[in-house]
Amino acid sequence: QVQLVESGGGLVQAGDSLRLSCVAAGRTFSSYNMGWFRQAPGKEREFVAAIAWNARSTYYSDSVKGRFTISRDNAKNTVYLQMNSLKAEDTAVYYCAARGRISFTIATTTPTTYDYWGQGTQVTVSS
């Protein structure tokens, strides 16, 4: 069992930066592949970024590639999402998620393959 708690969201202007954090409770965090997803009002949950359990592999959606960076610190049971050059269309609730049963390269962008989810943190970007 893994409990995830996100933080770091807020209201910013277009072009600003934010760093989201997701702290995991549990001793096996380092064995989980982690992902960030987001959901805007009236839209489906969308993949943002993912990082392998050992941080050797990362993957990004085209919409955030080059602007967002995912990282993790297994000693602190934390995964981060650094978001730069924010745009109004980045406005959404951001969720972190964990999965441990599936290889990192398989269905990385599919929400249903993730086992644990946080409660989400709101990011609002004004234009």
Steps between C-alpha positions, in 0.01 A plus 500: 500500500629847409343829604582802287465867594557777247587860575634810330207604287374855481400796289770639271526708187589372157875459468550431870633182658374262767640187658262231609598241757350162578598328821437129536435318824638151490830322506491379140482835320830434325351198325215694336489667164340841549288720280338841494159548342268798478131558453337820387128568552289304255798307365641153551802436715811560292853362529770758570825325592641180647822383657632151554564361846876554465465841329688373195207551268250780459218563258297812421191591311562712194310789653749540787823370351775757537308698765441246779751277676419200715746382762505293816689466824457147630669588828220751563220288348421795276436559132508851353360675198681821410276704272649790308355736241151425619210562266131554562431156352707342779222591742374179662503287809830313504522149640794278573465127461701188568516159344726210577376199307563611145822577317564872457483480123157334485189721485677774692242760398192293595343607832336164564839330525587700811417349838514797736397862466531817700217742568625758251623858515349788303713694255346811348683704240358839410570641157 
